[in-house]
CSV table of C-alpha atoms and ligand atoms in Angstrom, one decimal:
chain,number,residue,atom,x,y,z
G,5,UNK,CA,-13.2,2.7,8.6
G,6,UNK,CA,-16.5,4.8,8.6
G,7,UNK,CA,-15.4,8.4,7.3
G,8,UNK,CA,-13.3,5.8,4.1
G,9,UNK,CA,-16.2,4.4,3.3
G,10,UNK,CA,-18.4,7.1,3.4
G,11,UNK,CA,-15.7,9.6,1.4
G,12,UNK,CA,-15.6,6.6,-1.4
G,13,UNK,CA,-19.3,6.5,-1.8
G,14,UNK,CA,-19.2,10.0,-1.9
G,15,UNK,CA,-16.2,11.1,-4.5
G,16,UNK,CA,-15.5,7.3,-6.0
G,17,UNK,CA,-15.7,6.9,-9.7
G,18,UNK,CA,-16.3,3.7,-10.9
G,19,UNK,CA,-13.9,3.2,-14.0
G,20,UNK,CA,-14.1,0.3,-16.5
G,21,UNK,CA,-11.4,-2.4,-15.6
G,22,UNK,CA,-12.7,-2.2,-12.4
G,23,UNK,CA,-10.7,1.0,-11.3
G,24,UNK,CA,-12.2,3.1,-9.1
G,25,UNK,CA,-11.2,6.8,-9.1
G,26,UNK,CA,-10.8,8.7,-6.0
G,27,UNK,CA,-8.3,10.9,-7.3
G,28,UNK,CA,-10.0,14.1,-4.7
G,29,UNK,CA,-8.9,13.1,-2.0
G,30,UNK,CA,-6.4,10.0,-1.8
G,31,UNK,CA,-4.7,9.4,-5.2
G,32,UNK,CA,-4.2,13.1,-6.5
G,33,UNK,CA,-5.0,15.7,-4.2
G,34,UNK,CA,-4.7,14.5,-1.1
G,35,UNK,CA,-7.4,15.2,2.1
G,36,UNK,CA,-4.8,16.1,4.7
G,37,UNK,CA,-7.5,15.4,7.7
G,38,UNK,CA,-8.5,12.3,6.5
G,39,UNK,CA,-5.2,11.3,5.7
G,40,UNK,CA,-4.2,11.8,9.6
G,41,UNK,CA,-7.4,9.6,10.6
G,42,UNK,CA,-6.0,6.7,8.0
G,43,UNK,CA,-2.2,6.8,10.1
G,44,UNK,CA,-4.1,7.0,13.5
G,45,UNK,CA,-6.5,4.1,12.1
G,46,UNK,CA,-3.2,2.0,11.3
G,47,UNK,CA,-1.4,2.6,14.6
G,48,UNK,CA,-4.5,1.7,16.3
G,49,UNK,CA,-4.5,-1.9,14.1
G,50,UNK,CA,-0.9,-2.5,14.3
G,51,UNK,CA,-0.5,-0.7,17.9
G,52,UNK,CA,1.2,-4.1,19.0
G,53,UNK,CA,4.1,-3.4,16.4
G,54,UNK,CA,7.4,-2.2,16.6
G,55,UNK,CA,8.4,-1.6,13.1
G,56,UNK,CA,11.7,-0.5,12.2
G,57,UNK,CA,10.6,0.6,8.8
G,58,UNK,CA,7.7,1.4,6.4
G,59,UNK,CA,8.0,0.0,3.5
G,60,UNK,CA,5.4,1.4,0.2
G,61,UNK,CA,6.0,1.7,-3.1
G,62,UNK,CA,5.5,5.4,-5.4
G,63,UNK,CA,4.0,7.4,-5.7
G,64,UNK,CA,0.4,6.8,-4.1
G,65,UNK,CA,2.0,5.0,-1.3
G,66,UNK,CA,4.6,7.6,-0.1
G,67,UNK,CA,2.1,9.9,1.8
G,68,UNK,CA,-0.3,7.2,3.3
G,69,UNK,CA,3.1,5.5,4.8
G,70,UNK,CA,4.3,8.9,6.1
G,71,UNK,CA,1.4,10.5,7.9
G,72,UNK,CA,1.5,6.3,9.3
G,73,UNK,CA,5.4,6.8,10.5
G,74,UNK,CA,3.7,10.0,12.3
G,75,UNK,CA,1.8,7.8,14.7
G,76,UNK,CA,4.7,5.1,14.8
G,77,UNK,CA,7.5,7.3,16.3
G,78,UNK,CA,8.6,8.9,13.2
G,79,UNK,CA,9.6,5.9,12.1
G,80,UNK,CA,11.8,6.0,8.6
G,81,UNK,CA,9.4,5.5,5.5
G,82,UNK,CA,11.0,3.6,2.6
G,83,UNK,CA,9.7,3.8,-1.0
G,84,UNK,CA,10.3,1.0,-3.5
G,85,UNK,CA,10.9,2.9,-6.9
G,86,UNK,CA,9.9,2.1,-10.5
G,87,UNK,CA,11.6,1.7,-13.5
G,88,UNK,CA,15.3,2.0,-13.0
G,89,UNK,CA,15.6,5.5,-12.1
G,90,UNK,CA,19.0,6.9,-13.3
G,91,UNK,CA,19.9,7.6,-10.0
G,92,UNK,CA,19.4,4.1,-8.2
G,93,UNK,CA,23.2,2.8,-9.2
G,94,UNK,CA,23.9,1.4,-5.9
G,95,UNK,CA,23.0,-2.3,-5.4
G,96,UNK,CA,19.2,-3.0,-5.2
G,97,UNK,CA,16.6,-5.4,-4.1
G,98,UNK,CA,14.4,-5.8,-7.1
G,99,UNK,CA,11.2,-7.0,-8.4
G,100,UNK,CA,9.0,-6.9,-11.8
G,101,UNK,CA,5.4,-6.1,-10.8
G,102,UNK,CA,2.6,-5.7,-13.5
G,103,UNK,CA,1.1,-2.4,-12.6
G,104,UNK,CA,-2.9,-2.9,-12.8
G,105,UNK,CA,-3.7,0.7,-13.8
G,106,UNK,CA,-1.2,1.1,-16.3
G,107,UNK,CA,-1.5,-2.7,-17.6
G,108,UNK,CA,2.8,-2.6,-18.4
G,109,UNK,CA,6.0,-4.5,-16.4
G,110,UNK,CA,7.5,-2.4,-14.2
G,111,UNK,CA,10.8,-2.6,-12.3
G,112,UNK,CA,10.4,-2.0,-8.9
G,113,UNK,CA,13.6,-1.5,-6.6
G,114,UNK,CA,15.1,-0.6,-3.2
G,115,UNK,CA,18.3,0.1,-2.1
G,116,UNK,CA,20.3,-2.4,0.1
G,117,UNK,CA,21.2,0.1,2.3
G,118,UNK,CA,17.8,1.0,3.8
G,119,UNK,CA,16.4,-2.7,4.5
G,120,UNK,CA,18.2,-5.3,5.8
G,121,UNK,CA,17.8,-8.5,7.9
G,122,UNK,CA,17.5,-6.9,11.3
G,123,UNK,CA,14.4,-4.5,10.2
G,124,UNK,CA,10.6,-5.0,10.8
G,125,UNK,CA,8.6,-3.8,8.3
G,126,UNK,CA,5.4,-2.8,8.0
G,127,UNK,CA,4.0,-2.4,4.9
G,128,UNK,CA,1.5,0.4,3.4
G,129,UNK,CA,-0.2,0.8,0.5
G,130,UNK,CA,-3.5,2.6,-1.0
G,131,UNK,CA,-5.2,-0.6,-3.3
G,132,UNK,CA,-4.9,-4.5,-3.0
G,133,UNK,CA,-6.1,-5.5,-6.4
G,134,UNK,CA,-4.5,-8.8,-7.9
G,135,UNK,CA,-1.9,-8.4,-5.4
G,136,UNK,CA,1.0,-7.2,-8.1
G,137,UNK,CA,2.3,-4.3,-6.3
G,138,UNK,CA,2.3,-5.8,-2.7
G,139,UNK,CA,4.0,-9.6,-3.8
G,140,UNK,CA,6.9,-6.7,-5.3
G,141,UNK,CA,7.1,-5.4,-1.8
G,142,UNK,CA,7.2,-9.1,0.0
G,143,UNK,CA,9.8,-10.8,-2.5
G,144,UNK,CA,11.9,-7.6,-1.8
G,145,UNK,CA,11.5,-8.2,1.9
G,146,UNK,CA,12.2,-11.6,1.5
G,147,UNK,CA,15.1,-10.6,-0.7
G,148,UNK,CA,16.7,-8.2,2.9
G,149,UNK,CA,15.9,-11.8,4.5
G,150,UNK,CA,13.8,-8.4,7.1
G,151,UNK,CA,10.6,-10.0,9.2
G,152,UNK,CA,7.5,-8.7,8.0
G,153,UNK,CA,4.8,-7.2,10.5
G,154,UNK,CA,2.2,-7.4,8.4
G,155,UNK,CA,0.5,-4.8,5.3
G,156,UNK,CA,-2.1,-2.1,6.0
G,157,UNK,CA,-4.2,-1.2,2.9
G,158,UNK,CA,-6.1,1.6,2.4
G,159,UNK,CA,-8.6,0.3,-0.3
G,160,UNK,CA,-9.2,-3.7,-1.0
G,161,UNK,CA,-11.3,-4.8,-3.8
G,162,UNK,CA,-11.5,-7.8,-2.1
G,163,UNK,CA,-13.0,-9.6,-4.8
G,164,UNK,CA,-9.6,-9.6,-7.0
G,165,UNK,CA,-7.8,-12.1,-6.2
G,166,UNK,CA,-4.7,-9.9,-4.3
G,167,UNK,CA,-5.8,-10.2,-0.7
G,168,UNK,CA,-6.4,-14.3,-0.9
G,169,UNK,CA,-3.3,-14.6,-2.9
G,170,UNK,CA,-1.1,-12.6,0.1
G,171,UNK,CA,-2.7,-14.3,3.3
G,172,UNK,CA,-2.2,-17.2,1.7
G,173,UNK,CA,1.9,-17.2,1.9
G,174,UNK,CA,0.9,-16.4,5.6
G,175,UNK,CA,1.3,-12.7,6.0
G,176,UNK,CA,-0.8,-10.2,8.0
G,177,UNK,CA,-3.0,-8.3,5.4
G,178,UNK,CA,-5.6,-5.4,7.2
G,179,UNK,CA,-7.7,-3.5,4.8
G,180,UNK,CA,-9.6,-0.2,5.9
G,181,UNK,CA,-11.9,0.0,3.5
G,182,UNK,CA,-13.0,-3.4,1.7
G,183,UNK,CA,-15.1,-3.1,-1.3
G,184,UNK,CA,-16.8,-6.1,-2.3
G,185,UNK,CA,-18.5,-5.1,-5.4
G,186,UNK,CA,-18.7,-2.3,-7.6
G,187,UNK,CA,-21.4,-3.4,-10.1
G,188,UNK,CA,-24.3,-1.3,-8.9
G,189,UNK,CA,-22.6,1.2,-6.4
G,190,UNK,CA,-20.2,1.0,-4.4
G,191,UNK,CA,-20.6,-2.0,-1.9
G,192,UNK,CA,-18.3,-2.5,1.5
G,193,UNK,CA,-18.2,-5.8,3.4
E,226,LIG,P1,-2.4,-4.8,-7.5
E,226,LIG,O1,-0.9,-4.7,-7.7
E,226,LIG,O2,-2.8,-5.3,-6.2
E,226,LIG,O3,-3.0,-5.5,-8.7
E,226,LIG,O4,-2.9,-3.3,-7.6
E,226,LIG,C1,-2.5,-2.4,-6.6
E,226,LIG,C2,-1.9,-1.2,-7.2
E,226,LIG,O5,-2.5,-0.8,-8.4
E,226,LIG,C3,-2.0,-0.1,-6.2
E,226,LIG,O6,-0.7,0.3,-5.8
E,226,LIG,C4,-2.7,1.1,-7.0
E,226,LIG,O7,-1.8,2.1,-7.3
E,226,LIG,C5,-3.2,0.4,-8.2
E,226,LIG,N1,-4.7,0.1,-8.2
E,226,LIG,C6,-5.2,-1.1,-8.3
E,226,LIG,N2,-6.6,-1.0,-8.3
E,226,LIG,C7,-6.9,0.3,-8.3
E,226,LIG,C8,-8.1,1.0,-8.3
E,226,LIG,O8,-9.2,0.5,-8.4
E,226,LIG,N3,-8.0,2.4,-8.2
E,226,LIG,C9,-6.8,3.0,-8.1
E,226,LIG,N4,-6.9,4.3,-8.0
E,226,LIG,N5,-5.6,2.4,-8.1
E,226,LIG,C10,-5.7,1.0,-8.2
């Protein structure tokens, strides 16, 4: 996606660990118009899908998957939440993902009663790194027994190993912006 690639050049920080920071506009303050051209950019790759829900996890995830539902008929966003939040008591699907910019185990959880075997899901997030966050999301969809569309990602470093490790169990994996190196700038496949 041309105006992604061009606001990463523009704003992205390279961070050590391989992070890159684009905190302006996608991970902390969020560009509302470009965040509209990301859903319409999603429902254009996945226009041949009926999901039933969109399933991201928090907090990054939560907007990119609603301005998506916008395009999809409003259709209900799920979050998967982290951590055992005191008021997730009912019965969960859950996962233990290690987070790649915080480097620690985290419990990541959704509630039985919004996924279940008769749902298609499609699946949104912002960065496909090692592939932590998004295995969390397929073993809980696996877990609801639910039929997976496929993921849209905003942002794939796609030389981590998260986007080989996820097409290889067979699933649908489209990226919008996919950075192949970030040694000497910012480079885009
Ligand atoms: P993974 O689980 O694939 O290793 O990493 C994906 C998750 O880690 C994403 O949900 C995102 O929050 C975070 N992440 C991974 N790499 C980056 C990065 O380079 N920049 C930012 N801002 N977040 C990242």
């Amino acid at each position: 996606m041309k105006l992604l690639e061009e606001m990463i050049v523009k704003y992205g920080k390279v961070y050590p660990n391989d992070v890159l920071k684009i905190d302006s506009f996608l991970n902390h303050q969020i560009d509302v118009n470009l965040f509209f051209e990301i859903g319409k950019e999603f429902k254009e790759i996945f226009k041949d899908c009926k999901p039933t829900k969109i399933l991201t996890i928090e907090a990054s995830g939560i907007a990119i998957a609603f301005v998506t539902a916008t395009f999809f008929d409003n259709c209900p966003v799920v979050f998967a939440k982290k951590d055992g939040a005191l008021n997730m008591f009912h019965d969960t699907y859950h996962a233990d993902e290690t987070s790649y910019t915080r480097g620690s185990k985290k419990y990541v959880e959704v509630s039985r009663e919004y996924l279940c075997k008769d749902d298609n899901v499609l699946i949104i997030d912002d960065f496909l790194a090692n592939g932590e966050a998004l295995n969390c999301l397929l073993d809980i969809c696996r877990q609801a027994k639910c039929n997976v569309l496929g993921c849209g990602i905003v942002a794939c470093k796609t030389y981590q190993p998260g986007l080989e490790r996820i097409k290889k169990q067979g699933y649908r994996v489209e990226c919008l912006a996919k950075i192949k190196s970030m040694n000497d700038g910012i480079e885009f496949e």
